[in-house]
Amino acid sequence: MPPIPGSGLAKGLAVTLRTMTKKTVTEQYPDAQPELPPRTRGVIGLFEENCTVCMLCARECPDWCIYIDSHKETVPAATPGGRDRSRNVLDRFAIDFSLCMYCGICIEVCPFDALFWSPEFEYSETDIRDLTHERDKLREWMWTVPAPPALDPGAEEPKELAAARKTADKLAAQQETARQEPVQATERHADDQARAAERPTRAMGDSKQQTDQPRTDQPRTDHSRPDQNQPNPSPKPDRPEQEGRE
């Protein structure tokens, strides 16, 4: 059956009429900022205090867009007779976002949590050479990093928190034991004095020798040897000889 002439136009007008009655969802950027998800990969922020210049992020970057310069500095010993230490001091930390492909490898491999994703995306430049941002700019973007989401209530507690809580509980128990020892010593001393007061005292005329003597109101029985006053038992008569023996 051939299509009715003008049916396609009628369907298109029907879609237009249905759309005209719905509420618009267009966001008027830049007057209205978009609501980005918390894990948006906008730009990389640097928390400089955590950076130890281990160069791991620069070595693992597949685009080689991270530039790090540093120098060594001697730290004097904290105690007399100690040995001086040396540490790396960060001089430059820059990222060329014209080369960055936002893979996030540098953030994942950082062992000291110095790099974070920021949802900031308004950093376009008219010159491509201006897309290499230094550490001052990266630090400004650090304050736009959203807070991490809350942990699952049923998730296992991190090992770091468990170890820290165990150490804190052990220290609190030691302090509580040290605080209770004087009180317990005082209570034991008071109990000893009370028991000493309740213990019966010995008479002045009595002595240890008198108390150690055996009692005389009961007869003494000694089964080791017979009594001398009793007669000796009669000797057992000899066995009579057999009759008929001469």
CSV table of C-alpha atoms in Angstrom, one decimal:
chain,number,residue,atom,x,y,z
A,1,MET,CA,0.0,0.0,0.0
A,2,PRO,CA,1.5,3.3,-1.0
A,3,PRO,CA,2.1,5.8,1.8
A,4,ILE,CA,-0.4,8.6,2.2
A,5,PRO,CA,1.0,11.9,0.8
A,6,GLY,CA,2.0,14.2,3.6
A,7,SER,CA,2.2,11.5,6.4
A,8,GLY,CA,5.9,12.1,7.0
A,9,LEU,CA,5.3,15.8,7.4
A,10,ALA,CA,2.5,15.1,9.9
A,11,LYS,CA,4.7,12.8,12.0
A,12,GLY,CA,7.5,15.5,12.1
A,13,LEU,CA,5.0,18.1,13.2
A,14,ALA,CA,3.7,15.8,15.9
A,15,VAL,CA,7.2,15.4,17.3
A,16,THR,CA,7.7,19.1,17.3
A,17,LEU,CA,4.4,19.7,19.1
A,18,ARG,CA,5.3,17.2,21.8
A,19,THR,CA,8.7,18.7,22.3
A,20,MET,CA,7.3,22.2,22.6
A,21,THR,CA,5.1,21.2,25.5
A,22,LYS,CA,8.0,19.8,27.6
A,23,LYS,CA,10.3,21.7,29.9
A,24,THR,CA,13.6,22.7,28.4
A,25,VAL,CA,16.8,21.0,29.7
A,26,THR,CA,19.3,23.3,27.9
A,27,GLU,CA,21.9,24.8,30.4
A,28,GLN,CA,22.8,28.4,29.5
A,29,TYR,CA,26.5,28.1,29.8
A,30,PRO,CA,28.5,30.2,30.9
A,31,ASP,CA,25.8,31.9,32.9
A,32,ALA,CA,24.8,28.6,34.5
A,33,GLN,CA,27.7,26.3,35.4
A,34,PRO,CA,27.1,22.6,34.8
A,35,GLU,CA,26.8,20.1,37.6
A,36,LEU,CA,29.7,17.7,36.9
A,37,PRO,CA,30.1,14.2,38.5
A,38,PRO,CA,32.6,14.0,41.3
A,39,ARG,CA,35.0,11.8,39.3
A,40,THR,CA,35.2,14.2,36.3
A,41,ARG,CA,38.7,14.3,34.7
A,42,GLY,CA,39.0,18.0,34.2
A,43,VAL,CA,42.6,19.0,35.2
A,44,ILE,CA,45.3,17.7,37.5
A,45,GLY,CA,45.9,19.4,40.8
A,46,LEU,CA,49.2,19.2,42.7
A,47,PHE,CA,49.5,19.0,46.5
A,48,GLU,CA,53.0,20.2,46.8
A,49,GLU,CA,53.6,19.3,50.5
A,50,ASN,CA,53.2,15.5,49.7
A,51,CYS,CA,55.5,15.5,46.7
A,52,THR,CA,58.9,13.8,47.5
A,53,VAL,CA,60.3,14.2,43.9
A,54,CYS,CA,60.4,10.5,43.4
A,55,MET,CA,59.9,11.1,39.6
A,56,LEU,CA,57.6,8.1,39.4
A,57,CYS,CA,54.8,10.1,37.7
A,58,ALA,CA,57.1,11.5,35.1
A,59,ARG,CA,58.6,8.1,34.3
A,60,GLU,CA,55.2,6.4,34.0
A,61,CYS,CA,53.6,9.1,31.9
A,62,PRO,CA,53.1,7.7,28.3
A,63,ASP,CA,53.1,11.2,26.8
A,64,TRP,CA,56.1,12.5,28.7
A,65,CYS,CA,54.2,15.7,29.5
A,66,ILE,CA,55.3,16.1,33.1
A,67,TYR,CA,58.5,18.2,33.8
A,68,ILE,CA,60.1,18.0,37.2
A,69,ASP,CA,63.3,19.8,38.4
A,70,SER,CA,64.7,19.4,41.9
A,71,HIS,CA,67.9,19.8,44.0
A,72,LYS,CA,69.3,18.1,47.1
A,73,GLU,CA,69.4,19.9,50.4
A,74,THR,CA,71.3,18.9,53.6
A,75,VAL,CA,69.2,18.7,56.8
A,76,PRO,CA,71.3,19.0,60.0
A,77,ALA,CA,71.0,16.3,62.6
A,78,ALA,CA,68.2,16.7,65.1
A,79,THR,CA,70.2,15.3,68.1
A,80,PRO,CA,73.9,16.0,69.1
A,81,GLY,CA,76.2,13.4,67.5
A,82,GLY,CA,73.6,12.5,64.9
A,83,ARG,CA,74.2,12.2,61.2
A,84,ASP,CA,73.1,14.8,58.7
A,85,ARG,CA,70.5,13.9,56.1
A,86,SER,CA,69.8,14.9,52.6
A,87,ARG,CA,66.4,15.4,51.0
A,88,ASN,CA,65.1,16.4,47.6
A,89,VAL,CA,63.6,19.9,47.2
A,90,LEU,CA,61.1,20.5,44.4
A,91,ASP,CA,62.0,23.4,42.1
A,92,ARG,CA,59.6,22.9,39.2
A,93,PHE,CA,56.6,20.8,38.5
A,94,ALA,CA,54.8,21.5,35.2
A,95,ILE,CA,52.3,19.6,33.1
A,96,ASP,CA,51.8,20.2,29.4
A,97,PHE,CA,48.1,19.8,28.9
A,98,SER,CA,48.4,20.1,25.1
A,99,LEU,CA,50.1,16.6,25.3
A,100,CYS,CA,48.2,15.1,28.2
A,101,MET,CA,45.6,12.5,27.2
A,102,TYR,CA,44.0,12.4,30.7
A,103,CYS,CA,44.7,8.7,31.3
A,104,GLY,CA,45.3,9.2,35.1
A,105,ILE,CA,48.3,7.0,35.3
A,106,CYS,CA,50.3,9.7,37.1
A,107,ILE,CA,47.6,10.0,39.8
A,108,GLU,CA,47.3,6.2,40.2
A,109,VAL,CA,51.1,5.6,40.6
A,110,CYS,CA,51.8,8.5,43.0
A,111,PRO,CA,52.7,6.8,46.3
A,112,PHE,CA,52.2,9.8,48.5
A,113,ASP,CA,48.9,11.2,47.2
A,114,ALA,CA,50.3,14.4,45.7
A,115,LEU,CA,48.2,14.4,42.5
A,116,PHE,CA,44.4,14.6,42.3
A,117,TRP,CA,41.7,15.0,39.6
A,118,SER,CA,39.9,18.4,39.6
A,119,PRO,CA,36.6,19.0,37.8
A,120,GLU,CA,38.0,22.4,36.6
A,121,PHE,CA,37.9,22.6,32.8
A,122,GLU,CA,38.0,26.3,32.0
A,123,TYR,CA,41.7,26.6,31.2
A,124,SER,CA,41.7,27.0,27.4
A,125,GLU,CA,44.3,29.3,25.9
A,126,THR,CA,44.7,31.1,22.6
A,127,ASP,CA,48.3,29.9,22.3
A,128,ILE,CA,49.2,26.2,22.6
A,129,ARG,CA,52.4,27.1,24.4
A,130,ASP,CA,50.4,28.6,27.3
A,131,LEU,CA,48.9,25.1,28.1
A,132,THR,CA,52.0,24.2,30.0
A,133,HIS,CA,51.0,25.1,33.6
A,134,GLU,CA,53.5,25.4,36.4
A,135,ARG,CA,53.2,24.2,40.0
A,136,ASP,CA,51.6,27.5,41.2
A,137,LYS,CA,48.6,27.0,38.8
A,138,LEU,CA,48.4,23.3,39.7
A,139,ARG,CA,48.3,24.2,43.4
A,140,GLU,CA,45.4,26.6,42.7
A,141,TRP,CA,43.5,23.8,41.1
A,142,MET,CA,44.1,21.6,44.1
A,143,TRP,CA,41.5,23.6,46.1
A,144,THR,CA,38.8,22.7,43.5
A,145,VAL,CA,39.2,19.0,44.1
A,146,PRO,CA,36.0,17.7,45.7
A,147,ALA,CA,36.0,15.7,48.9
A,148,PRO,CA,36.2,11.9,48.5
A,149,PRO,CA,32.8,10.1,48.7
A,150,ALA,CA,31.9,8.5,52.0
A,151,LEU,CA,32.9,4.8,52.5
A,152,ASP,CA,30.4,2.0,52.3
A,153,PRO,CA,29.1,1.3,55.8
A,154,GLY,CA,29.5,-2.4,55.2
A,155,ALA,CA,33.1,-2.0,53.9
A,156,GLU,CA,36.1,-3.3,55.7
A,157,GLU,CA,38.0,-0.7,57.8
A,158,PRO,CA,41.3,0.4,56.1
A,159,LYS,CA,44.4,-1.2,57.6
A,160,GLU,CA,45.9,2.2,58.4
A,161,LEU,CA,42.9,3.2,60.5
A,162,ALA,CA,42.8,-0.2,62.2
A,163,ALA,CA,46.5,0.0,63.1
A,164,ALA,CA,46.2,3.6,64.4
A,165,ARG,CA,43.1,2.7,66.5
A,166,LYS,CA,44.9,-0.4,67.9
A,167,THR,CA,47.9,1.7,68.9
A,168,ALA,CA,45.7,4.4,70.5
A,169,ASP,CA,43.7,1.8,72.5
A,170,LYS,CA,46.9,0.2,73.7
A,171,LEU,CA,48.3,3.5,74.9
A,172,ALA,CA,45.0,4.4,76.6
A,173,ALA,CA,45.0,1.0,78.4
A,174,GLN,CA,48.6,1.6,79.6
A,175,GLN,CA,47.7,5.1,80.9
A,176,GLU,CA,44.6,3.7,82.7
A,177,THR,CA,46.7,1.0,84.3
A,178,ALA,CA,49.3,3.5,85.4
A,179,ARG,CA,46.6,5.6,86.9
A,180,GLN,CA,44.9,2.7,88.8
A,181,GLU,CA,48.1,1.3,90.3
A,182,PRO,CA,48.4,3.8,93.2
A,183,VAL,CA,44.7,3.3,94.0
A,184,GLN,CA,45.0,-0.5,94.0
A,185,ALA,CA,48.2,-0.2,96.2
A,186,THR,CA,46.3,1.9,98.7
A,187,GLU,CA,43.3,-0.5,98.7
A,188,ARG,CA,45.7,-3.5,99.3
A,189,HIS,CA,47.3,-1.7,102.2
A,190,ALA,CA,44.0,-0.9,103.8
A,191,ASP,CA,42.9,-4.6,103.4
A,192,ASP,CA,46.1,-5.8,105.0
A,193,GLN,CA,45.6,-3.5,107.9
A,194,ALA,CA,42.0,-4.7,108.3
A,195,ARG,CA,43.0,-8.4,108.3
A,196,ALA,CA,45.7,-7.7,110.8
A,197,ALA,CA,43.2,-6.0,113.1
A,198,GLU,CA,40.8,-9.0,112.9
A,199,ARG,CA,43.5,-11.6,113.6
A,200,PRO,CA,43.3,-12.9,117.3
A,201,THR,CA,46.2,-11.9,119.5
A,202,ARG,CA,48.1,-14.4,121.7
A,203,ALA,CA,48.1,-14.0,125.5
A,204,MET,CA,51.1,-12.5,127.2
A,205,GLY,CA,51.9,-15.5,129.4
A,206,ASP,CA,51.6,-18.1,126.6
A,207,SER,CA,54.7,-19.1,124.6
A,208,LYS,CA,55.3,-21.1,121.6
A,209,GLN,CA,56.6,-24.0,123.7
A,210,GLN,CA,53.4,-24.1,125.6
A,211,THR,CA,51.2,-24.1,122.6
A,212,ASP,CA,53.4,-26.7,120.8
A,213,GLN,CA,53.0,-29.2,123.7
A,214,PRO,CA,50.5,-32.1,123.0
A,215,ARG,CA,47.2,-32.2,124.8
A,216,THR,CA,47.0,-34.4,127.9
A,217,ASP,CA,43.3,-34.8,128.1
A,218,GLN,CA,43.3,-37.6,125.6
A,219,PRO,CA,45.0,-41.0,126.3
A,220,ARG,CA,48.1,-41.6,124.3
A,221,THR,CA,48.0,-44.6,122.0
A,222,ASP,CA,51.2,-45.9,120.6
A,223,HIS,CA,51.0,-49.0,118.5
A,224,SER,CA,54.7,-49.2,117.8
A,225,ARG,CA,55.5,-51.4,120.9
A,226,PRO,CA,53.4,-53.3,123.5
A,227,ASP,CA,52.7,-51.9,126.9
A,228,GLN,CA,55.1,-53.1,129.6
A,229,ASN,CA,52.3,-53.5,132.2
A,230,GLN,CA,50.5,-56.1,130.2
A,231,PRO,CA,51.5,-59.7,130.6
A,232,ASN,CA,53.3,-61.4,127.9
A,233,PRO,CA,51.2,-63.7,125.8
A,234,SER,CA,51.5,-67.4,126.6
A,235,PRO,CA,53.7,-69.3,124.3
A,236,LYS,CA,52.1,-71.3,121.7
A,237,PRO,CA,51.9,-75.0,122.8
A,238,ASP,CA,54.0,-77.4,120.9
A,239,ARG,CA,52.3,-79.6,118.4
A,240,PRO,CA,51.6,-83.1,119.9
A,241,GLU,CA,53.5,-85.9,118.5
A,242,GLN,CA,51.8,-88.4,116.4
A,243,GLU,CA,50.4,-91.4,118.2
A,244,GLY,CA,52.3,-94.6,117.7
A,245,ARG,CA,55.7,-92.9,117.5
A,246,GLU,CA,58.2,-94.0,120.0
